[in-house]
Structures are given as structure tokens and as C-alpha cells.
Coordinates of C-alpha atoms in Angstrom, one line a residue:
M1 CA -58.6 205.8 136.8
S2 CA -58.0 204.1 140.0
E3 CA -55.0 204.7 142.2
A4 CA -53.5 201.2 141.3
E5 CA -53.9 201.9 137.5
G6 CA -52.2 205.2 137.9
R7 CA -49.3 203.8 139.8
K8 CA -46.5 203.2 137.3
P9 CA -43.9 200.4 137.8
Q10 CA -40.5 201.6 139.1
S11 CA -37.2 200.6 137.5
D12 CA -34.6 198.7 139.3
E13 CA -32.4 201.9 139.6
A14 CA -35.3 203.7 141.1
R15 CA -36.2 201.0 143.5
S16 CA -32.5 200.5 144.6
A17 CA -32.2 204.3 145.1
F18 CA -35.1 204.3 147.5
D19 CA -34.7 200.8 149.0
P20 CA -31.2 200.5 150.7
E21 CA -31.5 196.7 151.0
I22 CA -31.6 196.2 147.2
T23 CA -28.3 196.6 145.5
S24 CA -26.6 195.4 142.3
E25 CA -23.1 194.5 141.4
F26 CA -23.2 196.9 138.5
A27 CA -24.4 199.8 140.6
I28 CA -22.0 202.7 141.0
P29 CA -20.9 203.2 144.6
A30 CA -22.0 206.3 146.4
G31 CA -19.5 209.1 146.3
L32 CA -17.9 208.0 143.0
A33 CA -18.5 210.5 140.2
V34 CA -18.2 209.2 136.8
T35 CA -18.2 211.6 133.9
K36 CA -19.7 210.4 130.6
A37 CA -18.5 211.6 127.3
G38 CA -21.1 213.0 125.2
G39 CA -22.1 210.9 122.3
E40 CA -19.2 208.3 122.8
S41 CA -20.2 204.6 123.1
E42 CA -19.2 202.9 126.3
T43 CA -18.6 199.6 124.6
T44 CA -15.0 198.8 123.4
S45 CA -13.4 196.0 121.4
E46 CA -10.0 194.5 121.2
F47 CA -9.9 195.5 117.5
A48 CA -10.7 199.2 118.3
V49 CA -8.1 201.7 117.2
P50 CA -6.5 203.2 120.3
E51 CA -6.6 206.9 121.0
G52 CA -3.8 208.9 119.4
L53 CA -3.5 206.8 116.3
D54 CA -4.5 208.6 113.2
V55 CA -5.8 206.2 110.5
G56 CA -6.8 207.8 107.1
P57 CA -10.2 207.3 105.7
P58 CA -10.6 204.1 103.5
A59 CA -10.1 204.5 99.8
A60 CA -13.1 204.9 97.5
G61 CA -14.7 201.5 96.7
E62 CA -12.6 199.7 99.4
T63 CA -14.6 196.9 101.1
E64 CA -14.3 195.6 104.7
G65 CA -10.9 193.9 105.3
S66 CA -10.4 190.3 106.1
A67 CA -7.7 187.9 107.0
F68 CA -6.9 187.3 103.4
S69 CA -6.8 190.9 102.2
L70 CA -3.4 192.6 101.9
P71 CA -2.5 195.3 104.5
R72 CA -2.7 198.9 103.5
T73 CA 1.1 199.3 103.9
Y74 CA 1.8 196.5 101.5
S75 CA 3.9 197.3 98.4
V76 CA 4.7 195.0 95.5
R77 CA 8.0 196.5 95.0
D78 CA 9.1 196.1 98.7
A79 CA 7.5 192.7 99.2
P80 CA 9.3 190.4 101.6
V81 CA 10.9 187.2 100.4
A82 CA 8.3 184.5 100.0
F83 CA 8.6 181.2 102.0
T84 CA 8.2 179.1 98.8
P85 CA 10.5 180.5 96.0
P86 CA 8.7 181.3 92.7
D87 CA 10.4 178.3 90.9
G88 CA 9.2 175.9 93.5
V89 CA 10.9 173.9 96.3
P90 CA 14.0 172.1 94.7
L91 CA 13.8 168.3 94.7
V92 CA 16.1 166.2 96.7
S93 CA 18.3 164.2 94.4
L94 CA 19.7 161.0 96.1
T95 CA 22.7 159.7 94.2
K96 CA 22.9 156.0 93.6
D97 CA 26.6 155.7 94.1
V98 CA 26.5 156.0 97.9
P99 CA 25.6 153.3 100.5
W100 CA 21.8 152.7 101.0
Q101 CA 22.3 153.5 104.7
D102 CA 23.1 157.1 103.9
R103 CA 20.3 157.5 101.4
M104 CA 17.7 155.9 103.6
R105 CA 18.8 157.8 106.7
T106 CA 18.5 161.0 104.8
M107 CA 15.0 160.2 103.7
L108 CA 13.9 159.1 107.2
R109 CA 15.1 162.5 108.5
M110 CA 13.2 164.6 106.1
P111 CA 9.4 165.3 106.2
V112 CA 7.2 162.9 104.5
T113 CA 5.8 165.4 101.9
E114 CA 9.4 166.1 100.7
R115 CA 10.5 162.5 100.2
P116 CA 11.1 161.7 96.5
S117 CA 9.0 158.9 95.1
P118 CA 10.8 155.6 94.2
E119 CA 11.8 155.1 90.7
P120 CA 9.9 152.4 88.9
G121 CA 12.0 149.3 88.3
P122 CA 11.7 146.0 86.7
R123 CA 10.0 144.5 89.7
A124 CA 7.2 147.0 89.5
E125 CA 6.6 146.1 85.8
E126 CA 6.3 142.4 86.6
G127 CA 3.5 143.1 89.0
A128 CA 3.9 144.3 92.7
P129 CA 4.0 141.5 95.3
A130 CA 1.4 141.4 98.0
V131 CA 1.8 144.2 100.5
P132 CA 1.5 141.9 103.6
R133 CA 4.3 139.7 102.4
V134 CA 6.6 142.7 101.8
L135 CA 5.9 143.9 105.3
D136 CA 6.6 140.5 106.7
L137 CA 9.9 140.3 104.9
T138 CA 10.8 143.9 106.2
L139 CA 9.9 143.0 109.8
R140 CA 12.1 139.7 109.6
I141 CA 15.0 141.6 108.3
G142 CA 14.6 144.3 111.0
E143 CA 14.4 141.7 113.7
L144 CA 17.8 140.1 112.7
L145 CA 19.4 143.6 112.7
L146 CA 18.0 144.6 116.0
A147 CA 18.8 141.3 117.7
G148 CA 22.3 141.6 116.4
G149 CA 22.9 144.9 118.2
E150 CA 22.4 147.3 115.4
G151 CA 21.3 150.9 116.2
A152 CA 17.7 151.7 116.0
E153 CA 18.2 154.3 113.3
D154 CA 20.1 151.9 111.0
V155 CA 17.4 149.3 111.6
E156 CA 14.7 151.8 110.4
A157 CA 16.8 152.7 107.4
A158 CA 17.1 149.1 106.4
M159 CA 13.3 148.6 106.9
F160 CA 12.6 151.6 104.8
A161 CA 15.1 150.5 102.1
V162 CA 13.3 147.1 101.8
C163 CA 9.9 148.6 101.5
R164 CA 10.9 151.2 98.9
S165 CA 12.7 148.5 96.9
Y166 CA 9.3 146.9 96.2
G167 CA 7.6 150.3 95.5
L168 CA 6.0 150.9 99.0
D169 CA 7.0 154.5 99.5
R170 CA 4.3 155.4 101.8
C171 CA 5.6 153.3 104.8
E172 CA 6.7 154.3 108.2
P173 CA 8.9 151.9 110.3
T174 CA 9.0 152.2 114.1
V175 CA 11.7 150.6 116.2
T176 CA 11.8 150.1 119.9
F177 CA 13.9 147.9 122.2
T178 CA 11.7 144.7 121.8
L179 CA 9.1 145.7 119.2
L180 CA 9.2 146.3 115.5
S181 CA 6.2 147.8 113.5
I182 CA 5.6 149.2 110.1
S183 CA 2.6 150.9 108.6
Y184 CA 1.9 151.3 104.9
Q185 CA -0.9 153.5 103.5
P186 CA -1.5 153.1 99.7
S187 CA -3.1 156.5 99.3
L188 CA -4.7 159.2 101.4
V189 CA -8.1 157.7 101.0
E190 CA -7.3 154.1 101.6
D191 CA -6.9 152.3 105.0
P192 CA -3.3 151.7 106.1
V193 CA -1.8 148.2 106.6
T194 CA 0.1 147.8 109.8
A195 CA 2.2 144.7 111.0
S196 CA 4.4 144.2 114.0
R197 CA 7.0 141.8 115.3
T198 CA 8.5 141.2 118.8
V199 CA 12.2 140.6 119.3
R200 CA 12.4 138.0 122.0
R201 CA 16.0 136.6 121.7
R202 CA 19.2 138.5 121.1
G203 CA 22.5 137.1 120.0
T204 CA 26.0 138.4 118.9
D205 CA 26.6 137.0 115.5
Y206 CA 28.2 139.7 113.3
T207 CA 28.6 137.3 110.4
R208 CA 24.8 137.1 110.1
L209 CA 24.6 140.8 110.5
A210 CA 26.9 141.3 107.6
A211 CA 24.8 138.8 105.5
V212 CA 21.7 140.7 106.3
F213 CA 23.4 144.0 105.2
R214 CA 24.4 142.4 101.9
L215 CA 20.8 141.3 101.3
V216 CA 19.5 144.8 101.9
D217 CA 22.2 146.2 99.6
D218 CA 21.0 143.8 96.8
L219 CA 17.4 144.8 97.4
S220 CA 18.2 148.4 97.1
D221 CA 20.1 147.9 93.9
P222 CA 17.6 148.3 91.0
E223 CA 19.9 146.3 88.8
A224 CA 19.9 143.3 91.0
H225 CA 16.4 142.2 90.1
L226 CA 16.1 140.3 93.4
S227 CA 12.6 138.8 93.7
L228 CA 10.6 138.4 96.9
E229 CA 10.9 134.6 96.8
E230 CA 14.7 134.8 96.4
A231 CA 14.9 137.3 99.4
Y232 CA 13.0 134.9 101.6
R233 CA 15.2 132.1 100.5
R234 CA 18.4 134.0 101.4
L235 CA 16.8 135.1 104.7
A236 CA 16.0 131.5 105.7
A237 CA 19.6 130.5 104.8
M238 CA 20.9 133.1 107.2
R239 CA 18.9 131.7 109.9
R240 CA 20.0 128.2 109.4
N241 CA 23.7 129.0 109.2
R242 CA 25.8 127.9 112.0
H243 CA 28.2 130.2 113.9
P244 CA 31.6 130.6 112.1
Y245 CA 33.6 129.6 115.2
P246 CA 33.0 126.4 117.4
T247 CA 32.4 126.6 121.1
W248 CA 35.9 125.6 122.1
V249 CA 37.3 128.4 120.0
L250 CA 35.1 130.9 121.8
T251 CA 36.2 129.6 125.2
S252 CA 39.8 129.9 124.2
A253 CA 39.2 133.3 122.8
S254 CA 37.7 134.4 126.2
G255 CA 40.8 133.1 128.0
L256 CA 43.2 134.8 125.6
L257 CA 41.2 138.1 125.9
A258 CA 41.6 138.0 129.7
G259 CA 45.2 137.2 129.6
A260 CA 46.0 139.9 127.0
A261 CA 44.0 142.4 129.2
S262 CA 45.9 141.4 132.3
V263 CA 49.3 142.1 130.4
L264 CA 47.8 145.3 129.2
V265 CA 47.5 146.6 132.8
G266 CA 50.9 145.3 133.9
G267 CA 50.7 141.5 134.4
D268 CA 53.4 139.1 133.6
L269 CA 53.3 135.4 132.3
V270 CA 51.9 134.0 135.6
V271 CA 49.2 136.7 135.6
F272 CA 48.4 135.9 132.0
V273 CA 47.8 132.2 132.7
A274 CA 45.8 132.8 135.9
A275 CA 43.5 135.4 134.1
A276 CA 43.0 133.0 131.1
L277 CA 42.1 130.1 133.4
G278 CA 39.6 132.2 135.4
A279 CA 38.0 133.7 132.2
M280 CA 37.6 130.2 130.6
L281 CA 36.1 128.7 133.7
G282 CA 33.7 131.7 134.0
D283 CA 32.7 131.3 130.3
R284 CA 31.9 127.5 130.8
L285 CA 29.8 128.3 133.9
A286 CA 27.9 131.0 132.0
W287 CA 27.2 128.5 129.3
L288 CA 26.0 126.0 131.8
C289 CA 23.6 128.6 133.3
A290 CA 22.4 129.6 129.8
G291 CA 21.7 125.9 129.1
R292 CA 19.5 125.8 132.2
G293 CA 17.5 128.8 131.1
L294 CA 18.8 131.3 133.7
P295 CA 18.6 135.1 132.8
E296 CA 21.6 136.9 131.6
F297 CA 22.0 138.7 134.9
Y298 CA 22.9 135.5 136.7
Q299 CA 25.1 134.5 133.8
F300 CA 27.1 137.6 134.3
L301 CA 27.2 137.1 138.0
V302 CA 28.5 133.5 137.8
A303 CA 31.1 134.4 134.9
A304 CA 32.6 137.2 137.1
M305 CA 33.3 134.9 140.1
P306 CA 36.1 132.6 139.0
P307 CA 38.6 135.4 137.9
A308 CA 38.0 137.1 141.2
A309 CA 38.3 133.9 143.1
I310 CA 41.6 133.0 141.5
G311 CA 43.0 136.4 142.2
V312 CA 42.0 136.3 145.9
A313 CA 43.4 132.7 146.1
L314 CA 46.8 133.7 144.8
T315 CA 46.8 136.6 147.3
V316 CA 45.9 134.3 150.3
A317 CA 48.5 131.9 149.2
D318 CA 51.2 134.6 149.3
V319 CA 52.1 134.2 145.6
D320 CA 54.0 137.2 144.3
V321 CA 51.6 138.2 141.5
K322 CA 49.5 141.1 140.9
A323 CA 45.9 139.9 141.9
S324 CA 44.5 143.1 140.7
A325 CA 45.7 142.4 137.1
V326 CA 44.2 138.9 137.3
I327 CA 40.7 140.3 138.3
T328 CA 40.9 143.2 136.0
G329 CA 41.8 140.9 133.0
G330 CA 38.8 138.7 133.9
L331 CA 36.5 141.7 133.9
F332 CA 37.4 142.8 130.4
A333 CA 35.7 139.9 128.8
L334 CA 32.4 140.6 130.6
L335 CA 32.0 144.4 130.4
P336 CA 29.1 145.1 127.9
G337 CA 30.8 147.5 125.6
R338 CA 28.7 146.5 122.6
A339 CA 25.3 147.4 124.3
L340 CA 26.7 150.4 125.8
V341 CA 27.8 151.9 122.5
A342 CA 24.4 151.0 120.9
G343 CA 22.5 152.6 123.7
V344 CA 24.4 155.9 123.6
Q345 CA 24.1 155.9 119.8
D346 CA 20.4 155.5 120.0
G347 CA 20.1 158.4 122.5
L348 CA 22.3 160.7 120.3
T349 CA 20.2 160.0 117.2
G350 CA 16.9 160.7 118.9
F351 CA 15.6 157.2 119.9
Y352 CA 15.3 157.8 123.5
I353 CA 13.0 155.0 124.5
T354 CA 15.3 152.4 122.9
A355 CA 18.3 154.1 124.4
A356 CA 16.9 154.1 127.9
A357 CA 16.1 150.4 127.6
R358 CA 19.5 149.5 126.3
L359 CA 21.3 151.6 129.0
L360 CA 19.0 149.9 131.6
E361 CA 20.1 146.5 130.2
V362 CA 23.8 147.6 130.5
M363 CA 23.3 148.6 134.1
Y364 CA 21.8 145.2 135.0
F365 CA 24.7 143.4 133.4
F366 CA 27.1 145.7 135.3
V367 CA 25.2 145.0 138.6
G368 CA 25.5 141.3 138.0
I369 CA 29.3 141.7 137.5
V370 CA 29.6 143.9 140.6
V371 CA 27.7 141.3 142.7
G372 CA 29.8 138.4 141.5
V373 CA 33.2 140.1 142.1
L374 CA 32.0 141.7 145.4
L375 CA 31.2 138.2 146.8
M376 CA 34.6 136.9 146.0
L377 CA 36.4 140.0 147.3
Y378 CA 34.4 140.0 150.5
V379 CA 35.3 136.4 151.1
G380 CA 39.0 137.2 150.4
V381 CA 38.9 140.1 152.9
Q382 CA 37.4 137.8 155.6
L383 CA 40.2 135.3 154.9
G384 CA 42.9 137.9 155.4
A385 CA 43.8 138.6 151.9
H386 CA 45.9 141.8 151.6
L387 CA 44.3 143.6 148.6
N388 CA 45.3 147.2 148.2
P389 CA 42.8 149.4 146.5
D390 CA 45.3 152.2 146.2
A391 CA 47.8 150.1 144.2
A392 CA 48.7 151.5 140.9
L393 CA 49.0 149.3 138.0
G394 CA 52.4 149.5 136.2
V395 CA 51.5 150.1 132.6
T396 CA 53.7 152.9 131.6
K397 CA 57.0 151.3 130.8
R398 CA 56.1 148.7 128.2
P399 CA 54.6 150.4 125.2
L400 CA 55.3 147.7 122.7
W401 CA 53.9 145.0 125.0
Q402 CA 50.7 147.2 125.5
I403 CA 50.2 147.6 121.8
G404 CA 50.6 143.9 121.2
A405 CA 48.2 143.2 124.0
S406 CA 45.7 145.6 122.8
M407 CA 45.7 144.1 119.4
L408 CA 45.2 140.6 120.9
V409 CA 42.3 142.0 122.9
S410 CA 40.7 143.3 119.7
L411 CA 41.3 140.0 117.9
T412 CA 39.8 137.8 120.5
F413 CA 36.8 140.3 120.9
A414 CA 36.2 139.8 117.2
V415 CA 36.2 136.1 117.5
L416 CA 33.7 136.3 120.5
L417 CA 31.4 138.6 118.3
Q418 CA 31.4 135.9 115.6
Q419 CA 32.8 138.3 113.0
E420 CA 33.8 137.3 109.5
R421 CA 37.3 136.2 109.1
S422 CA 37.9 138.9 106.4
T423 CA 37.2 141.7 109.0
V424 CA 39.4 140.3 111.8
L425 CA 42.6 141.8 110.5
A426 CA 41.1 145.2 110.0
V427 CA 39.6 145.4 113.5
T428 CA 42.7 144.2 115.1
L429 CA 44.8 147.0 113.5
N430 CA 42.0 149.4 114.5
G431 CA 42.4 148.4 118.1
G432 CA 46.1 148.8 118.0
V433 CA 45.8 152.3 116.6
A434 CA 43.2 153.2 119.3
W435 CA 45.5 152.1 122.2
S436 CA 48.4 153.9 120.5
V437 CA 46.4 157.1 120.5
Y438 CA 45.3 156.6 124.0
G439 CA 48.8 155.9 125.2
A440 CA 50.4 158.9 123.5
M441 CA 47.8 161.3 125.0
H442 CA 47.6 159.8 128.5
Y443 CA 51.0 158.5 129.3
A444 CA 53.2 160.6 127.1
G445 CA 51.1 163.8 127.1
E446 CA 49.7 163.5 130.6
I447 CA 46.2 164.2 129.5
S448 CA 43.2 163.1 131.5
P449 CA 42.1 159.4 130.9
V450 CA 38.6 160.5 130.0
A451 CA 39.6 162.9 127.3
S452 CA 42.2 160.4 126.0
T453 CA 39.7 157.7 125.9
A454 CA 37.1 159.8 124.0
V455 CA 39.7 160.9 121.4
A456 CA 40.8 157.2 120.9
A457 CA 37.3 156.1 120.6
G458 CA 36.6 158.8 118.1
V459 CA 39.5 157.4 116.0
V460 CA 38.0 154.0 116.2
G461 CA 34.6 155.3 115.0
L462 CA 36.2 157.3 112.2
F463 CA 38.1 154.4 110.8
G464 CA 35.3 151.9 111.4
Q465 CA 32.8 154.0 109.5
L466 CA 35.1 154.6 106.6
L467 CA 35.9 150.8 106.4
S468 CA 32.2 150.0 106.5
R469 CA 31.4 152.4 103.7
Y470 CA 34.3 151.1 101.6
R471 CA 32.7 147.6 101.9
F472 CA 29.1 148.7 102.0
A473 CA 28.6 146.8 105.3
S474 CA 27.7 147.6 108.9
A475 CA 30.1 149.6 111.0
L476 CA 29.7 147.5 114.1
P477 CA 32.1 144.7 113.2
Y478 CA 34.8 147.4 112.7
T479 CA 34.2 149.4 115.9
T480 CA 32.9 147.2 118.7
A481 CA 35.9 144.9 119.0
A482 CA 38.4 147.7 118.5
I483 CA 37.2 149.5 121.6
G484 CA 38.0 146.4 123.8
P485 CA 41.3 147.8 125.0
L486 CA 39.7 151.0 126.1
L487 CA 37.1 149.4 128.5
P488 CA 37.4 150.6 132.0
G489 CA 38.3 147.2 133.7
S490 CA 40.8 148.5 136.2
A491 CA 38.7 151.5 137.4
T492 CA 35.8 149.0 137.9
Y493 CA 37.9 146.5 139.9
F494 CA 39.4 149.2 142.2
G495 CA 36.0 150.7 142.9
L496 CA 34.6 147.3 143.8
L497 CA 37.6 146.5 146.0
A498 CA 37.2 149.7 147.9
I499 CA 33.5 149.0 148.5
A500 CA 34.4 145.4 149.8
Q501 CA 36.8 147.0 152.3
N502 CA 34.1 149.5 153.5
E503 CA 35.7 152.5 151.8
V504 CA 32.5 153.4 150.1
D505 CA 33.4 157.0 149.2
A506 CA 36.7 155.9 147.4
G507 CA 34.8 153.0 145.7
L508 CA 32.0 155.3 144.4
V509 CA 34.6 157.7 143.1
S510 CA 36.4 154.9 141.2
L511 CA 33.1 153.6 139.8
T512 CA 32.1 157.0 138.7
K513 CA 35.4 157.3 136.7
A514 CA 34.5 154.0 135.1
A515 CA 31.2 155.2 134.1
A516 CA 32.8 158.3 132.7
L517 CA 35.3 156.3 130.7
A518 CA 32.4 154.1 129.4
M519 CA 30.5 157.3 128.3
A520 CA 33.5 158.7 126.7
I521 CA 34.0 155.5 124.6
A522 CA 30.4 155.5 123.5
I523 CA 30.2 159.2 122.6
G524 CA 33.7 159.1 121.0
V525 CA 32.7 156.2 118.7
N526 CA 29.4 157.9 117.6
L527 CA 31.2 161.3 117.0
G528 CA 33.9 159.6 115.0
S529 CA 31.2 158.0 112.9
E530 CA 29.4 161.3 112.2
V531 CA 32.7 163.0 111.4
S532 CA 33.5 160.4 108.8
R533 CA 30.4 161.5 107.0
L534 CA 31.8 164.9 106.4
F535 CA 34.4 163.2 104.1
L536 CA 31.8 161.3 102.2
R537 CA 29.7 162.5 99.3
V538 CA 26.2 161.7 100.3
G539 CA 24.3 163.5 97.5
S540 CA 23.5 167.0 96.4
P541 CA 23.9 170.1 98.8
E542 CA 20.1 170.4 99.0
K543 CA 19.9 167.2 101.0
R544 CA 21.9 168.7 103.8
R545 CA 18.9 170.2 105.4
A546 CA 17.3 166.7 105.7
A547 CA 19.6 165.9 108.6
K548 CA 18.3 168.8 110.7
R549 CA 16.2 167.8 113.6
T550 CA 14.0 169.7 116.1
R551 CA 15.8 172.0 118.4
G552 CA 13.6 171.6 121.4
F553 CA 10.6 173.4 120.2

């Protein structure tokens, strides 16, 4: 045997022990003594039993455990309550003697797997219509509702009701500010059918809105036997119908609205006439801009200038009138209360994208009003007009005049919103009740204006929701016009006047107050609507859980 053959290869530990330049990251440092337990494995596992825990030996014949095997401490007698009861999950029974809005809203808020299937009706026996035509009808109905200012949740409920009336239970409507889409999947193994529609034009015609609600109500009624062709015919008739009030009536209503609002904040007969003239002139200029295709921002800007110009002109001419009441009355007809209420309602019901878009629209309208009034106020300040931003409007000594003026404001608002004549009286009385509640709390009880406004708006929402459920119609015609007397016109004017006179801090404080009043109106209306549902029988008690939403997790 040679010397090379007798030389055995050395291990890494041996070579690292003799060669100081060769080390390993797993080598034990010099001077560190580690004792090894005899016979114990050095490898551990996260499933290993920790030291000190005594576990008895497995029973005879017991196999290796798994994720589906019962734990050793399980006892049949002391078993915990199962998630699913032994008799099954109770079915949700939706009563037919309640409005379709409540039934469809309940189904939209519950999981898809728990929604009850639609009952087969006569239309299903005659032969189901083509799915694309049903989806097209659904989108057209949703477009009219969304363009008319209806809330996103109510639009989805209407679209869901139309689909279920024709047997399409596996449908999912989606509503955003300008886009409507709906998807229907016949079964779990078939491809879904999806359609969408864009809302490009909006208008305030509550008469058409009420007609659409009646159509959806007839479609949801299994005894109506309304065919798809008849639904299309009625929908086309709604689109062709003219507005219930001519143009000159709308212009006159705008003037009466401004005049009544000026009396509401302390004006006299001269102020009434001046505010009415300014509002009517602004309305005609806005119509002219709309005919030329200008955006709504510029329409609001132009419409806000004549009332402010008349108020400034009366002050420059040293006429003994309250210019602040003239300008405030003109602002009442322009403040976007309808869009504000709809935006806040969408946010409170979980439609945050639509709510953000609507509130952004309200902000643009408000900025247009601000720019128009500020231009006239700045010109008046340069001409030497003595406008006092700290002047208080005398509105505490004429309660009967105020109630009458508030009812006139609600009446004219209803005309401007193109409401049905049958709803005008109810909304007028609702507006008078709202102002009476506000006056009793704020002027007699000396409660803050924000809290008083919120409570009065809650009364409006409560009565409006009850009236709408009594007539199986939308709640907007009964609530939007009734909040007209509560709009923050005076706070907006004084904030703009302070900014025009370089008192920015005081102006921002007043504008912040106006924003707080506007939010109080919107939240109060929505809260009153939700409270009204506590007094209405919406179905069986099991359905209550369907209204629950996620709690942030």
C-alpha cells in the first residue's frame, strides 16, 4: 500500500479544526460548551408537545389524528351549539302586503345563498321572455330613476324587482353615479349575461318618477299579469310625456319661492317683490345658458347674479330695505338640497362611490353660486354699498308669517320639481310642520340651529316615508320640497359677504355653519326615513338579520 492510498480523506470538521482559515456558519464558536442530552433528537417541530405537558398514551386501536377527527376532550353530551341548527336554517318569508321597495331592499342586503327563489307566476307558464330584453327593460327603468334623483339603493331595489318579476332570480344590479349595469347567470355552469347603460342627462321630474314607481309596482304584483311588451309601451309613454307645468309657471314659482324665503328671514313687501324679480331674472338667464349648451356650473353662476345685483343696487340707492333678505331669498331657489340629500343618503346606505360623486356635484354647484354672488358683492363694496355682515335678520317676532312663508316655499319647490298635483298639498303641510318644529326648538327653546334643523328634517323624513308607503310611491316627492324652508340661505349669504369684505375668518365660520346645517338636513331626512320603518311591518322577524351590514371587518 502506497502512502497516498493509506492516507484517508479528512472530514470538514477535522479540516476546519486544523486549518484556521476554513470555518463554517454552523460551527460552534470556541469557548462555548454545549451539552447534548443523551438519546434525545436535536430536531424539533411546531407540533411537538412542550415539556411539562403530560399526555396519556393513545387508546388501543386509535389511528393517527387528522384535521377531521374529533379532539380527545370532545364529549357528545357537552357538545357546543352547532352553527347550523339541526332543523336547518329558517327560510326568509317576504310578505306580499308590504311595498316592493322594502321586500327588494331586504333581499339585496342578504347573502345570495339565502335569497328565496321567486314564485312561479302566470308569465313563467306562458314562456319566459328573452333575457337580453328583460335586462334592457331593467336598465331603462333604472336610468329614469337615477336621472330623476332617486337614491342608489332604491334604484338597485327597483332593478332587482323587475328582474325577479320575470323569473330572473340570479341577477346582480350595480349602480354608480353615471353607470348602470346588471349581470344574470342562469346557473352555476352557464356563462353570465351582462348589460350596462350610461346616464348622460339628468332632470327633475317627479311626475315621471312616480310613474316609474307605479310601473315597478305593477311588475312586482303577480296578479297584474303585465307583459314585457306592455311594460315597454308604458315606459315609452313616460318618456314622451310633457312636463306637468309650463315654463312660465316654473319661472313664476321661482320668483314666489325667493319672495317667500325673503319674508321667512324678515323681509317686507318691497323685499318680497325685489327678491321675486331677481329670482325670475336669474331663472330666465339660466334657461338661456342651458339652451346654449353651457354646463350647469355656469348656469348656477349666472342665476345667482341677479338677486345679488338687485340687493346691492337697493343698498347703493339708499333704499330703506334689507338687502340681506333680498339676496338670501334669491339663494334659496338655487341651493342644491335635492342632490345633497341623495348624496348623503347614498353614503349612509353604503354606496360610497355614488355618494362621493353626488357630493362633489353639490360642491361644484355651490362654488358656482359662491362665484356669482361674490362678483356682485365685490362690485357693491367697490361702489360704496354699506353691507353689514354682522347684521341679524329679524325672524323671531312673526311666527304666523314664518309658517305661511315656509308653506309657500314648500309649495313652489314642489312645482319646480315637477311633482304631481295630488302630492303638492301633502308636501306643503309637511314643510309647515318642519318649520314649526324648527321655530319651537330654536327660537322658543333656544336650542342650537344645527340640532333644531336636524330634528325638523327628521320629522320631514318620517312623515314623507309614511306618506310614500301609504301610496306605494317614492319618498322624494314628499321630502325634498318640504326641506326647502330649512336650507341655510342666510348663513351662506353672510359668509360670502364677509369674504367679499376681506373678513375671511368670519366668512369661513359662517360657511362652515351653512355646511353643518346642510349635513344636518340630509342626515335628519335619512334618519327619519329609517325610523319610520320601525313602525311598518316588513315581514317575519327572521328577516331582521338581512338588514345587517359589515362592521368594518
